Amino acid sequence: MVLWACVCIFFLSFLFTALLLRPLIAILKRHHMGQSILEIGPAWHKPKEGTPTMGGSVFLLTVPLFSLLGSYLLDGKLSSTLIFVLLFSLANGFIGLLDDRTKLKNKQNQGLLPWQKLFLQSFFVGAFLYLLLRFGDVDYALAIPYIRFTLGWGIPLIFVFFIASLGILNCANLSDGIDGLTASSILVIGAFFIFEGALSKEHTLTALGLSLCGTMLGFLIFNHHPAKIFMGDTGSLFLGALVVGGAFLMKNPVIMPIYTFLFLLEGGSVILQVLVFKRTGKRLFRMAPLHHHLEKCGWSENSIVLVFSVITLLACLFAHLALL
């Protein structure tokens, strides 16, 4: 029964995503809702201009629907933590939707102002952490990976999680720069959620992982190189929030920076680029984030996606060892 429920959740999320994306691409093309490409970007990205964007809007339907259905089928109830994770993800997805709509309206690759996006994200991260502490079923004793040390929640720790959640959310957004990159990385993390959920009998985590994997595979049919549709900030911010929320479903959010290493690597490359340029006037990378640097070094998009997926897989392996 459990196996059949898992297969159904995975297959339905895959099928719904694939079926919804095909007509969505046609609608977006008809209304000329295509991606703008920065002039400073790689020259070979220019042909991608006009590719339909906001494909991630489908995620806002499929992932919550099948995560909740899967949680109920596998656990017989709905976890309050899962509901808060999904609400948090939807809130960030709507920030991305607003950002994408602004870009399309202005016909340029500039949506919400950075301070506007950061303000909204900060509000929702704060609300998410408050709801978890007040009403969620999270564990108040947190184990530190590899050190075998536990600590309780407190103001300093909440502040750390606030900054970490905000950072990872935006780093995931930065990784969405080439065909299939973010979706492939999230697919690996979704598989990690399934594995950890099965081992720990956290059925809610398993359900989230199954719906994530099914949705990402359905999306990759249209998003692999050359992409027929992009997820946009709608999708990347939604997925970034889900990745953050998954750590709380594992009842050990300290593990978050380990399995999200790739996103932190991408975000770190941007920070280093800015710091080095301001100090020396020279660029550390040919272009940031890191995937664009590798492109300018001659790597193909498919090669970058493959290598980054392997990096994410290794990061998830380290995260698993830390949870033992």
PDB file of C-alpha atoms in Angstrom:
ATOM      1  CA  MET A   1       0.000   0.000   0.000  1.00  0.00           C
ATOM      2  CA  VAL A   2       2.780   2.443   0.954  1.00  0.00           C
ATOM      3  CA  LEU A   3       4.754   1.616  -2.193  1.00  0.00           C
ATOM      4  CA  TRP A   4       1.718   2.131  -4.421  1.00  0.00           C
ATOM      5  CA  ALA A   5       0.962   5.454  -2.726  1.00  0.00           C
ATOM      6  CA  CYS A   6       4.561   6.599  -3.374  1.00  0.00           C
ATOM      7  CA  VAL A   7       4.377   5.559  -7.039  1.00  0.00           C
ATOM      8  CA  CYS A   8       1.049   7.355  -7.475  1.00  0.00           C
ATOM      9  CA  ILE A   9       2.290  10.611  -5.921  1.00  0.00           C
ATOM     10  CA  PHE A  10       5.424  10.615  -8.064  1.00  0.00           C
ATOM     11  CA  PHE A  11       3.623   9.683 -11.280  1.00  0.00           C
ATOM     12  CA  LEU A  12       0.716  12.116 -10.784  1.00  0.00           C
ATOM     13  CA  SER A  13       2.999  15.070 -10.011  1.00  0.00           C
ATOM     14  CA  PHE A  14       5.068  14.211 -13.110  1.00  0.00           C
ATOM     15  CA  LEU A  15       2.002  13.786 -15.328  1.00  0.00           C
ATOM     16  CA  PHE A  16       0.201  16.917 -14.163  1.00  0.00           C
ATOM     17  CA  THR A  17       3.334  19.047 -14.594  1.00  0.00           C
ATOM     18  CA  ALA A  18       4.010  17.766 -18.114  1.00  0.00           C
ATOM     19  CA  LEU A  19       0.363  18.120 -19.177  1.00  0.00           C
ATOM     20  CA  LEU A  20      -0.005  21.638 -17.775  1.00  0.00           C
ATOM     21  CA  LEU A  21       3.245  22.962 -19.244  1.00  0.00           C
ATOM     22  CA  ARG A  22       2.439  22.186 -22.877  1.00  0.00           C
ATOM     23  CA  PRO A  23      -0.626  24.491 -23.104  1.00  0.00           C
ATOM     24  CA  LEU A  24       1.091  27.038 -20.821  1.00  0.00           C
ATOM     25  CA  ILE A  25       3.975  27.391 -23.295  1.00  0.00           C
ATOM     26  CA  ALA A  26       1.464  28.087 -26.089  1.00  0.00           C
ATOM     27  CA  ILE A  27      -0.378  30.678 -23.962  1.00  0.00           C
ATOM     28  CA  LEU A  28       2.839  32.450 -22.939  1.00  0.00           C
ATOM     29  CA  LYS A  29       4.034  32.559 -26.552  1.00  0.00           C
ATOM     30  CA  ARG A  30       0.700  33.939 -27.734  1.00  0.00           C
ATOM     31  CA  HIS A  31       0.908  36.765 -25.196  1.00  0.00           C
ATOM     32  CA  HIS A  32       4.624  37.406 -25.916  1.00  0.00           C
ATOM     33  CA  MET A  33       5.613  36.647 -22.309  1.00  0.00           C
ATOM     34  CA  GLY A  34       9.233  35.800 -23.019  1.00  0.00           C
ATOM     35  CA  GLN A  35      12.520  36.166 -21.164  1.00  0.00           C
ATOM     36  CA  SER A  36      14.762  39.205 -21.711  1.00  0.00           C
ATOM     37  CA  ILE A  37      18.512  38.539 -21.878  1.00  0.00           C
ATOM     38  CA  LEU A  38      21.101  40.842 -20.300  1.00  0.00           C
ATOM     39  CA  GLU A  39      23.522  42.447 -22.756  1.00  0.00           C
ATOM     40  CA  ILE A  40      26.444  41.619 -20.438  1.00  0.00           C
ATOM     41  CA  GLY A  41      25.590  37.927 -20.470  1.00  0.00           C
ATOM     42  CA  PRO A  42      27.173  35.260 -22.692  1.00  0.00           C
ATOM     43  CA  ALA A  43      26.615  36.145 -26.355  1.00  0.00           C
ATOM     44  CA  TRP A  44      25.267  32.659 -27.099  1.00  0.00           C
ATOM     45  CA  HIS A  45      22.357  33.279 -24.685  1.00  0.00           C
ATOM     46  CA  LYS A  46      20.917  35.960 -27.003  1.00  0.00           C
ATOM     47  CA  PRO A  47      18.978  33.414 -29.138  1.00  0.00           C
ATOM     48  CA  LYS A  48      17.138  32.418 -25.933  1.00  0.00           C
ATOM     49  CA  GLU A  49      15.498  35.850 -25.776  1.00  0.00           C
ATOM     50  CA  GLY A  50      11.750  35.496 -26.035  1.00  0.00           C
ATOM     51  CA  THR A  51      11.668  31.970 -24.580  1.00  0.00           C
ATOM     52  CA  PRO A  52       8.497  31.753 -22.441  1.00  0.00           C
ATOM     53  CA  THR A  53       9.106  32.296 -18.743  1.00  0.00           C
ATOM     54  CA  MET A  54       7.087  31.865 -15.527  1.00  0.00           C
ATOM     55  CA  GLY A  55       6.884  28.092 -16.090  1.00  0.00           C
ATOM     56  CA  GLY A  56       7.426  27.764 -12.350  1.00  0.00           C
ATOM     57  CA  SER A  57       3.830  28.888 -11.821  1.00  0.00           C
ATOM     58  CA  VAL A  58       2.878  25.245 -12.419  1.00  0.00           C
ATOM     59  CA  PHE A  59       4.964  24.241  -9.375  1.00  0.00           C
ATOM     60  CA  LEU A  60       2.705  26.356  -7.165  1.00  0.00           C
ATOM     61  CA  LEU A  61      -0.126  23.987  -7.993  1.00  0.00           C
ATOM     62  CA  THR A  62       1.468  20.556  -8.344  1.00  0.00           C
ATOM     63  CA  VAL A  63       3.910  20.464  -5.414  1.00  0.00           C
ATOM     64  CA  PRO A  64       1.464  21.606  -2.673  1.00  0.00           C
ATOM     65  CA  LEU A  65      -1.366  19.463  -4.048  1.00  0.00           C
ATOM     66  CA  PHE A  66       0.582  16.216  -4.243  1.00  0.00           C
ATOM     67  CA  SER A  67       2.672  16.843  -1.121  1.00  0.00           C
ATOM     68  CA  LEU A  68      -0.510  17.198   0.929  1.00  0.00           C
ATOM     69  CA  LEU A  69      -2.137  14.224  -0.790  1.00  0.00           C
ATOM     70  CA  GLY A  70       0.991  12.125  -0.276  1.00  0.00           C
ATOM     71  CA  SER A  71       1.296  13.132   3.368  1.00  0.00           C
ATOM     72  CA  TYR A  72      -2.303  12.107   3.986  1.00  0.00           C
ATOM     73  CA  LEU A  73      -1.980   8.797   2.131  1.00  0.00           C
ATOM     74  CA  LEU A  74       1.289   7.835   3.826  1.00  0.00           C
ATOM     75  CA  ASP A  75       0.691   9.245   7.300  1.00  0.00           C
ATOM     76  CA  GLY A  76      -3.085   9.402   7.618  1.00  0.00           C
ATOM     77  CA  LYS A  77      -2.872  13.061   8.680  1.00  0.00           C
ATOM     78  CA  LEU A  78      -1.495  16.423   7.616  1.00  0.00           C
ATOM     79  CA  SER A  79       1.603  17.783   9.347  1.00  0.00           C
ATOM     80  CA  SER A  80       1.376  21.385  10.557  1.00  0.00           C
ATOM     81  CA  THR A  81       5.052  21.827   9.649  1.00  0.00           C
ATOM     82  CA  LEU A  82       4.362  20.743   6.055  1.00  0.00           C
ATOM     83  CA  ILE A  83       1.483  23.211   5.818  1.00  0.00           C
ATOM     84  CA  PHE A  84       3.743  26.045   7.060  1.00  0.00           C
ATOM     85  CA  VAL A  85       6.501  24.993   4.620  1.00  0.00           C
ATOM     86  CA  LEU A  86       4.064  25.036   1.705  1.00  0.00           C
ATOM     87  CA  LEU A  87       2.582  28.405   2.727  1.00  0.00           C
ATOM     88  CA  PHE A  88       6.101  29.833   3.023  1.00  0.00           C
ATOM     89  CA  SER A  89       7.003  28.458  -0.401  1.00  0.00           C
ATOM     90  CA  LEU A  90       3.812  29.779  -1.996  1.00  0.00           C
ATOM     91  CA  ALA A  91       4.448  33.224  -0.502  1.00  0.00           C
ATOM     92  CA  ASN A  92       7.922  33.294  -2.055  1.00  0.00           C
ATOM     93  CA  GLY A  93       6.541  31.931  -5.300  1.00  0.00           C
ATOM     94  CA  PHE A  94       4.140  34.873  -5.441  1.00  0.00           C
ATOM     95  CA  ILE A  95       7.054  37.258  -4.828  1.00  0.00           C
ATOM     96  CA  GLY A  96       8.719  35.655  -7.833  1.00  0.00           C
ATOM     97  CA  LEU A  97       5.487  35.908  -9.829  1.00  0.00           C
ATOM     98  CA  LEU A  98       5.281  39.624  -9.070  1.00  0.00           C
ATOM     99  CA  ASP A  99       8.949  40.008 -10.040  1.00  0.00           C
ATOM    100  CA  ASP A 100       8.444  38.148 -13.337  1.00  0.00           C
ATOM    101  CA  ARG A 101       5.313  40.139 -14.167  1.00  0.00           C
ATOM    102  CA  THR A 102       7.189  43.398 -13.531  1.00  0.00           C
ATOM    103  CA  LYS A 103      10.003  42.292 -15.858  1.00  0.00           C
ATOM    104  CA  LEU A 104       7.542  41.401 -18.600  1.00  0.00           C
ATOM    105  CA  LYS A 105       5.615  44.635 -18.171  1.00  0.00           C
ATOM    106  CA  ASN A 106       8.810  46.717 -18.387  1.00  0.00           C
ATOM    107  CA  LYS A 107      10.182  44.469 -21.174  1.00  0.00           C
ATOM    108  CA  GLN A 108      13.571  44.212 -19.458  1.00  0.00           C
ATOM    109  CA  ASN A 109      15.460  41.895 -17.105  1.00  0.00           C
ATOM    110  CA  GLN A 110      14.771  44.096 -14.081  1.00  0.00           C
ATOM    111  CA  GLY A 111      11.767  43.331 -11.918  1.00  0.00           C
ATOM    112  CA  LEU A 112      11.231  44.301  -8.304  1.00  0.00           C
ATOM    113  CA  LEU A 113      13.899  46.486  -6.754  1.00  0.00           C
ATOM    114  CA  PRO A 114      16.329  44.490  -4.559  1.00  0.00           C
ATOM    115  CA  TRP A 115      15.126  46.185  -1.360  1.00  0.00           C
ATOM    116  CA  GLN A 116      11.495  45.413  -2.228  1.00  0.00           C
ATOM    117  CA  LYS A 117      12.219  41.741  -2.786  1.00  0.00           C
ATOM    118  CA  LEU A 118      14.385  41.508   0.341  1.00  0.00           C
ATOM    119  CA  PHE A 119      11.741  43.212   2.489  1.00  0.00           C
ATOM    120  CA  LEU A 120       9.025  40.797   1.382  1.00  0.00           C
ATOM    121  CA  GLN A 121      11.288  37.770   1.768  1.00  0.00           C
ATOM    122  CA  SER A 122      12.387  38.877   5.249  1.00  0.00           C
ATOM    123  CA  PHE A 123       8.776  39.257   6.323  1.00  0.00           C
ATOM    124  CA  PHE A 124       7.835  35.779   5.139  1.00  0.00           C
ATOM    125  CA  VAL A 125      10.978  34.125   6.579  1.00  0.00           C
ATOM    126  CA  GLY A 126      10.228  35.756   9.945  1.00  0.00           C
ATOM    127  CA  ALA A 127       6.580  34.675   9.810  1.00  0.00           C
ATOM    128  CA  PHE A 128       7.608  31.135   8.837  1.00  0.00           C
ATOM    129  CA  LEU A 129      10.027  30.755  11.759  1.00  0.00           C
ATOM    130  CA  TYR A 130       7.478  32.212  14.176  1.00  0.00           C
ATOM    131  CA  LEU A 131       4.744  29.812  13.050  1.00  0.00           C
ATOM    132  CA  LEU A 132       7.117  26.852  13.328  1.00  0.00           C
ATOM    133  CA  LEU A 133       8.148  27.774  16.860  1.00  0.00           C
ATOM    134  CA  ARG A 134       4.609  28.585  17.953  1.00  0.00           C
ATOM    135  CA  PHE A 135       2.549  25.901  16.248  1.00  0.00           C
ATOM    136  CA  GLY A 136       4.857  23.511  14.347  1.00  0.00           C
ATOM    137  CA  ASP A 137       5.939  20.025  15.344  1.00  0.00           C
ATOM    138  CA  VAL A 138       9.675  20.776  15.137  1.00  0.00           C
ATOM    139  CA  ASP A 139      12.173  19.348  17.594  1.00  0.00           C
ATOM    140  CA  TYR A 140      13.478  21.908  20.068  1.00  0.00           C
ATOM    141  CA  ALA A 141      16.708  19.946  20.533  1.00  0.00           C
ATOM    142  CA  LEU A 142      18.898  20.357  17.458  1.00  0.00           C
ATOM    143  CA  ALA A 143      21.842  18.074  16.731  1.00  0.00           C
ATOM    144  CA  ILE A 144      24.938  19.685  15.212  1.00  0.00           C
ATOM    145  CA  PRO A 145      26.165  17.579  12.263  1.00  0.00           C
ATOM    146  CA  TYR A 146      29.433  15.661  12.755  1.00  0.00           C
ATOM    147  CA  ILE A 147      30.055  17.254  16.181  1.00  0.00           C
ATOM    148  CA  ARG A 148      27.359  15.201  17.960  1.00  0.00           C
ATOM    149  CA  PHE A 149      26.315  18.169  20.027  1.00  0.00           C
ATOM    150  CA  THR A 150      22.758  19.304  20.746  1.00  0.00           C
ATOM    151  CA  LEU A 151      21.433  22.750  21.547  1.00  0.00           C
ATOM    152  CA  GLY A 152      18.052  24.320  22.124  1.00  0.00           C
ATOM    153  CA  TRP A 153      16.272  27.073  20.286  1.00  0.00           C
ATOM    154  CA  GLY A 154      17.071  30.625  21.335  1.00  0.00           C
ATOM    155  CA  ILE A 155      17.229  34.160  19.943  1.00  0.00           C
ATOM    156  CA  PRO A 156      20.786  33.776  18.530  1.00  0.00           C
ATOM    157  CA  LEU A 157      19.899  30.492  16.822  1.00  0.00           C
ATOM    158  CA  ILE A 158      16.668  31.901  15.404  1.00  0.00           C
ATOM    159  CA  PHE A 159      18.658  34.820  13.978  1.00  0.00           C
ATOM    160  CA  VAL A 160      21.134  32.376  12.376  1.00  0.00           C
ATOM    161  CA  PHE A 161      18.280  30.430  10.770  1.00  0.00           C
ATOM    162  CA  PHE A 162      16.701  33.676   9.607  1.00  0.00           C
ATOM    163  CA  ILE A 163      19.899  34.734   7.796  1.00  0.00           C
ATOM    164  CA  ALA A 164      20.575  31.207   6.488  1.00  0.00           C
ATOM    165  CA  SER A 165      17.034  30.807   5.145  1.00  0.00           C
ATOM    166  CA  LEU A 166      17.130  34.206   3.468  1.00  0.00           C
ATOM    167  CA  GLY A 167      20.559  33.512   1.984  1.00  0.00           C
ATOM    168  CA  ILE A 168      19.768  30.059   0.614  1.00  0.00           C
ATOM    169  CA  LEU A 169      16.482  31.315  -0.807  1.00  0.00           C
ATOM    170  CA  ASN A 170      18.287  33.938  -2.885  1.00  0.00           C
ATOM    171  CA  CYS A 171      21.229  31.680  -3.783  1.00  0.00           C
ATOM    172  CA  ALA A 172      18.770  29.182  -5.280  1.00  0.00           C
ATOM    173  CA  ASN A 173      17.348  32.055  -7.309  1.00  0.00           C
ATOM    174  CA  LEU A 174      20.856  32.913  -8.620  1.00  0.00           C
ATOM    175  CA  SER A 175      21.435  29.344  -9.817  1.00  0.00           C
ATOM    176  CA  ASP A 176      18.633  29.601 -12.373  1.00  0.00           C
ATOM    177  CA  GLY A 177      20.820  30.831 -15.226  1.00  0.00           C
ATOM    178  CA  ILE A 178      21.161  27.988 -17.716  1.00  0.00           C
ATOM    179  CA  ASP A 179      18.810  25.339 -19.086  1.00  0.00           C
ATOM    180  CA  GLY A 180      17.921  22.627 -16.611  1.00  0.00           C
ATOM    181  CA  LEU A 181      20.388  23.644 -13.896  1.00  0.00           C
ATOM    182  CA  THR A 182      18.077  24.511 -11.009  1.00  0.00           C
ATOM    183  CA  ALA A 183      15.544  21.812 -11.865  1.00  0.00           C
ATOM    184  CA  SER A 184      18.266  19.108 -11.973  1.00  0.00           C
ATOM    185  CA  SER A 185      19.733  20.213  -8.641  1.00  0.00           C
ATOM    186  CA  ILE A 186      16.302  20.277  -6.991  1.00  0.00           C
ATOM    187  CA  LEU A 187      15.587  16.829  -8.449  1.00  0.00           C
ATOM    188  CA  VAL A 188      18.637  15.470  -6.594  1.00  0.00           C
ATOM    189  CA  ILE A 189      17.596  17.216  -3.360  1.00  0.00           C
ATOM    190  CA  GLY A 190      14.075  15.828  -3.778  1.00  0.00           C
ATOM    191  CA  ALA A 191      15.536  12.312  -4.028  1.00  0.00           C
ATOM    192  CA  PHE A 192      17.527  13.052  -0.858  1.00  0.00           C
ATOM    193  CA  PHE A 193      14.270  14.002   0.908  1.00  0.00           C
ATOM    194  CA  ILE A 194      12.660  10.726  -0.208  1.00  0.00           C
ATOM    195  CA  PHE A 195      15.638   8.699   1.050  1.00  0.00           C
ATOM    196  CA  GLU A 196      15.851  10.439   4.425  1.00  0.00           C
ATOM    197  CA  GLY A 197      12.094  10.330   4.883  1.00  0.00           C
ATOM    198  CA  ALA A 198      12.025   6.594   4.215  1.00  0.00           C
ATOM    199  CA  LEU A 199      14.911   5.932   6.636  1.00  0.00           C
ATOM    200  CA  SER A 200      13.476   8.034   9.449  1.00  0.00           C
ATOM    201  CA  LYS A 201       9.841   7.143   8.682  1.00  0.00           C
ATOM    202  CA  GLU A 202       9.078  10.849   8.257  1.00  0.00           C
ATOM    203  CA  HIS A 203       6.349  10.258   5.684  1.00  0.00           C
ATOM    204  CA  THR A 204       5.705  13.967   5.246  1.00  0.00           C
ATOM    205  CA  LEU A 205       9.295  14.491   4.052  1.00  0.00           C
ATOM    206  CA  THR A 206       8.931  11.517   1.712  1.00  0.00           C
ATOM    207  CA  ALA A 207       5.737  12.989   0.247  1.00  0.00           C
ATOM    208  CA  LEU A 208       7.422  16.340  -0.355  1.00  0.00           C
ATOM    209  CA  GLY A 209      10.385  14.625  -2.022  1.00  0.00           C
ATOM    210  CA  LEU A 210       8.148  12.528  -4.281  1.00  0.00           C
ATOM    211  CA  SER A 211       6.124  15.524  -5.458  1.00  0.00           C
ATOM    212  CA  LEU A 212       9.322  17.532  -5.995  1.00  0.00           C
ATOM    213  CA  CYS A 213      10.977  14.789  -8.064  1.00  0.00           C
ATOM    214  CA  GLY A 214       7.884  14.170 -10.159  1.00  0.00           C
ATOM    215  CA  THR A 215       7.402  17.881 -10.802  1.00  0.00           C
ATOM    216  CA  MET A 216      11.057  18.481 -11.698  1.00  0.00           C
ATOM    217  CA  LEU A 217      11.135  15.555 -14.123  1.00  0.00           C
ATOM    218  CA  GLY A 218       7.954  16.821 -15.766  1.00  0.00           C
ATOM    219  CA  PHE A 219       9.479  20.291 -16.047  1.00  0.00           C
ATOM    220  CA  LEU A 220      12.809  19.024 -17.413  1.00  0.00           C
ATOM    221  CA  ILE A 221      11.007  17.585 -20.442  1.00  0.00           C
ATOM    222  CA  PHE A 222      10.578  21.201 -21.565  1.00  0.00           C
ATOM    223  CA  ASN A 223      13.482  22.846 -19.705  1.00  0.00           C
ATOM    224  CA  HIS A 224      16.452  20.684 -20.750  1.00  0.00           C
ATOM    225  CA  HIS A 225      18.810  22.284 -23.272  1.00  0.00           C
ATOM    226  CA  PRO A 226      17.591  23.894 -25.494  1.00  0.00           C
ATOM    227  CA  ALA A 227      14.839  25.012 -23.139  1.00  0.00           C
ATOM    228  CA  LYS A 228      11.318  25.600 -24.416  1.00  0.00           C
ATOM    229  CA  ILE A 229      10.341  27.355 -21.186  1.00  0.00           C
ATOM    230  CA  PHE A 230      12.076  28.885 -18.138  1.00  0.00           C
ATOM    231  CA  MET A 231      10.818  28.621 -14.562  1.00  0.00           C
ATOM    232  CA  GLY A 232      11.477  32.311 -13.854  1.00  0.00           C
ATOM    233  CA  ASP A 233      11.760  33.794 -10.376  1.00  0.00           C
ATOM    234  CA  THR A 234       8.302  32.329  -9.728  1.00  0.00           C
ATOM    235  CA  GLY A 235       9.779  28.856  -9.800  1.00  0.00           C
ATOM    236  CA  SER A 236      13.256  29.451  -8.382  1.00  0.00           C
ATOM    237  CA  LEU A 237      12.037  31.364  -5.305  1.00  0.00           C
ATOM    238  CA  PHE A 238       9.309  28.792  -4.687  1.00  0.00           C
ATOM    239  CA  LEU A 239      11.823  25.935  -4.918  1.00  0.00           C
ATOM    240  CA  GLY A 240      14.381  27.781  -2.785  1.00  0.00           C
ATOM    241  CA  ALA A 241      11.799  28.117  -0.020  1.00  0.00           C
ATOM    242  CA  LEU A 242      10.892  24.417  -0.296  1.00  0.00           C
ATOM    243  CA  VAL A 243      14.557  23.457   0.042  1.00  0.00           C
ATOM    244  CA  VAL A 244      14.760  25.574   3.193  1.00  0.00           C
ATOM    245  CA  GLY A 245      11.544  24.076   4.549  1.00  0.00           C
ATOM    246  CA  GLY A 246      12.711  20.513   3.957  1.00  0.00           C
ATOM    247  CA  ALA A 247      15.384  20.937   6.636  1.00  0.00           C
ATOM    248  CA  PHE A 248      12.679  21.664   9.205  1.00  0.00           C
ATOM    249  CA  LEU A 249      10.727  18.589   8.111  1.00  0.00           C
ATOM    250  CA  MET A 250      13.927  16.626   8.854  1.00  0.00           C
ATOM    251  CA  LYS A 251      13.734  18.223  12.326  1.00  0.00           C
ATOM    252  CA  ASN A 252      17.332  19.384  11.988  1.00  0.00           C
ATOM    253  CA  PRO A 253      17.611  22.702  10.105  1.00  0.00           C
ATOM    254  CA  VAL A 254      21.320  22.852  10.973  1.00  0.00           C
ATOM    255  CA  ILE A 255      21.797  20.396   8.090  1.00  0.00           C
ATOM    256  CA  MET A 256      20.482  22.947   5.584  1.00  0.00           C
ATOM    257  CA  PRO A 257      23.804  24.480   4.446  1.00  0.00           C
ATOM    258  CA  ILE A 258      25.242  21.031   3.672  1.00  0.00           C
ATOM    259  CA  TYR A 259      22.762  19.763   1.081  1.00  0.00           C
ATOM    260  CA  THR A 260      22.335  23.282  -0.368  1.00  0.00           C
ATOM    261  CA  PHE A 261      26.109  23.620  -0.882  1.00  0.00           C
ATOM    262  CA  LEU A 262      25.733  24.181  -4.641  1.00  0.00           C
ATOM    263  CA  PHE A 263      23.409  27.141  -4.150  1.00  0.00           C
ATOM    264  CA  LEU A 264      25.762  28.634  -1.567  1.00  0.00           C
ATOM    265  CA  LEU A 265      28.657  28.120  -3.995  1.00  0.00           C
ATOM    266  CA  GLU A 266      26.740  30.036  -6.668  1.00  0.00           C
ATOM    267  CA  GLY A 267      25.811  32.847  -4.279  1.00  0.00           C
ATOM    268  CA  GLY A 268      29.334  32.942  -2.837  1.00  0.00           C
ATOM    269  CA  SER A 269      30.807  33.424  -6.308  1.00  0.00           C
ATOM    270  CA  VAL A 270      28.691  36.553  -6.757  1.00  0.00           C
ATOM    271  CA  ILE A 271      29.743  37.964  -3.373  1.00  0.00           C
ATOM    272  CA  LEU A 272      33.426  37.240  -4.053  1.00  0.00           C
ATOM    273  CA  GLN A 273      33.175  38.822  -7.504  1.00  0.00           C
ATOM    274  CA  VAL A 274      31.798  42.058  -6.037  1.00  0.00           C
ATOM    275  CA  LEU A 275      34.262  42.185  -3.123  1.00  0.00           C
ATOM    276  CA  VAL A 276      37.335  41.503  -5.261  1.00  0.00           C
ATOM    277  CA  PHE A 277      36.263  43.990  -7.937  1.00  0.00           C
ATOM    278  CA  LYS A 278      35.631  46.748  -5.389  1.00  0.00           C
ATOM    279  CA  ARG A 279      39.022  46.160  -3.769  1.00  0.00           C
ATOM    280  CA  THR A 280      41.227  45.552  -6.822  1.00  0.00           C
ATOM    281  CA  GLY A 281      39.232  46.731  -9.819  1.00  0.00           C
ATOM    282  CA  LYS A 282      39.699  43.259 -11.336  1.00  0.00           C
ATOM    283  CA  ARG A 283      37.236  40.382 -11.734  1.00  0.00           C
ATOM    284  CA  LEU A 284      37.870  37.095  -9.960  1.00  0.00           C
ATOM    285  CA  PHE A 285      35.582  35.256 -12.398  1.00  0.00           C
ATOM    286  CA  ARG A 286      34.933  35.973 -16.044  1.00  0.00           C
ATOM    287  CA  MET A 287      31.305  36.339 -15.025  1.00  0.00           C
ATOM    288  CA  ALA A 288      29.276  35.544 -11.929  1.00  0.00           C
ATOM    289  CA  PRO A 289      27.501  33.375 -10.834  1.00  0.00           C
ATOM    290  CA  LEU A 290      29.893  30.466 -11.240  1.00  0.00           C
ATOM    291  CA  HIS A 291      27.925  28.699 -13.993  1.00  0.00           C
ATOM    292  CA  HIS A 292      28.373  31.736 -16.271  1.00  0.00           C
ATOM    293  CA  HIS A 293      32.128  31.730 -15.572  1.00  0.00           C
ATOM    294  CA  LEU A 294      32.293  28.093 -16.648  1.00  0.00           C
ATOM    295  CA  GLU A 295      30.301  28.915 -19.779  1.00  0.00           C
ATOM    296  CA  LYS A 296      32.791  31.628 -20.693  1.00  0.00           C
ATOM    297  CA  CYS A 297      35.577  29.088 -20.114  1.00  0.00           C
ATOM    298  CA  GLY A 298      34.053  26.944 -22.851  1.00  0.00           C
ATOM    299  CA  TRP A 299      31.920  24.488 -20.877  1.00  0.00           C
ATOM    300  CA  SER A 300      28.652  23.420 -22.512  1.00  0.00           C
ATOM    301  CA  GLU A 301      25.388  23.902 -20.637  1.00  0.00           C
ATOM    302  CA  ASN A 302      24.806  20.147 -20.440  1.00  0.00           C
ATOM    303  CA  SER A 303      28.288  19.603 -18.954  1.00  0.00           C
ATOM    304  CA  ILE A 304      27.666  22.250 -16.283  1.00  0.00           C
ATOM    305  CA  VAL A 305      24.300  20.736 -15.391  1.00  0.00           C
ATOM    306  CA  LEU A 306      25.846  17.267 -15.097  1.00  0.00           C
ATOM    307  CA  VAL A 307      28.778  18.415 -12.920  1.00  0.00           C
ATOM    308  CA  PHE A 308      26.557  20.573 -10.692  1.00  0.00           C
ATOM    309  CA  SER A 309      24.117  17.682 -10.255  1.00  0.00           C
ATOM    310  CA  VAL A 310      27.003  15.461  -9.130  1.00  0.00           C
ATOM    311  CA  ILE A 311      28.142  18.176  -6.702  1.00  0.00           C
ATOM    312  CA  THR A 312      24.609  18.324  -5.278  1.00  0.00           C
ATOM    313  CA  LEU A 313      24.539  14.530  -4.994  1.00  0.00           C
ATOM    314  CA  LEU A 314      27.828  14.543  -3.046  1.00  0.00           C
ATOM    315  CA  ALA A 315      26.528  17.342  -0.814  1.00  0.00           C
ATOM    316  CA  CYS A 316      23.414  15.282  -0.067  1.00  0.00           C
ATOM    317  CA  LEU A 317      25.645  12.283   0.745  1.00  0.00           C
ATOM    318  CA  PHE A 318      27.585  14.389   3.264  1.00  0.00           C
ATOM    319  CA  ALA A 319      24.290  15.602   4.713  1.00  0.00           C
ATOM    320  CA  HIS A 320      23.109  12.001   5.103  1.00  0.00           C
ATOM    321  CA  LEU A 321      26.333  11.019   6.898  1.00  0.00           C
ATOM    322  CA  ALA A 322      25.868  14.006   9.188  1.00  0.00           C
ATOM    323  CA  LEU A 323      22.396  12.775  10.138  1.00  0.00           C
ATOM    324  CA  LEU A 324      23.572   9.268  11.119  1.00  0.00           C
TER     325      LEU A 324
END
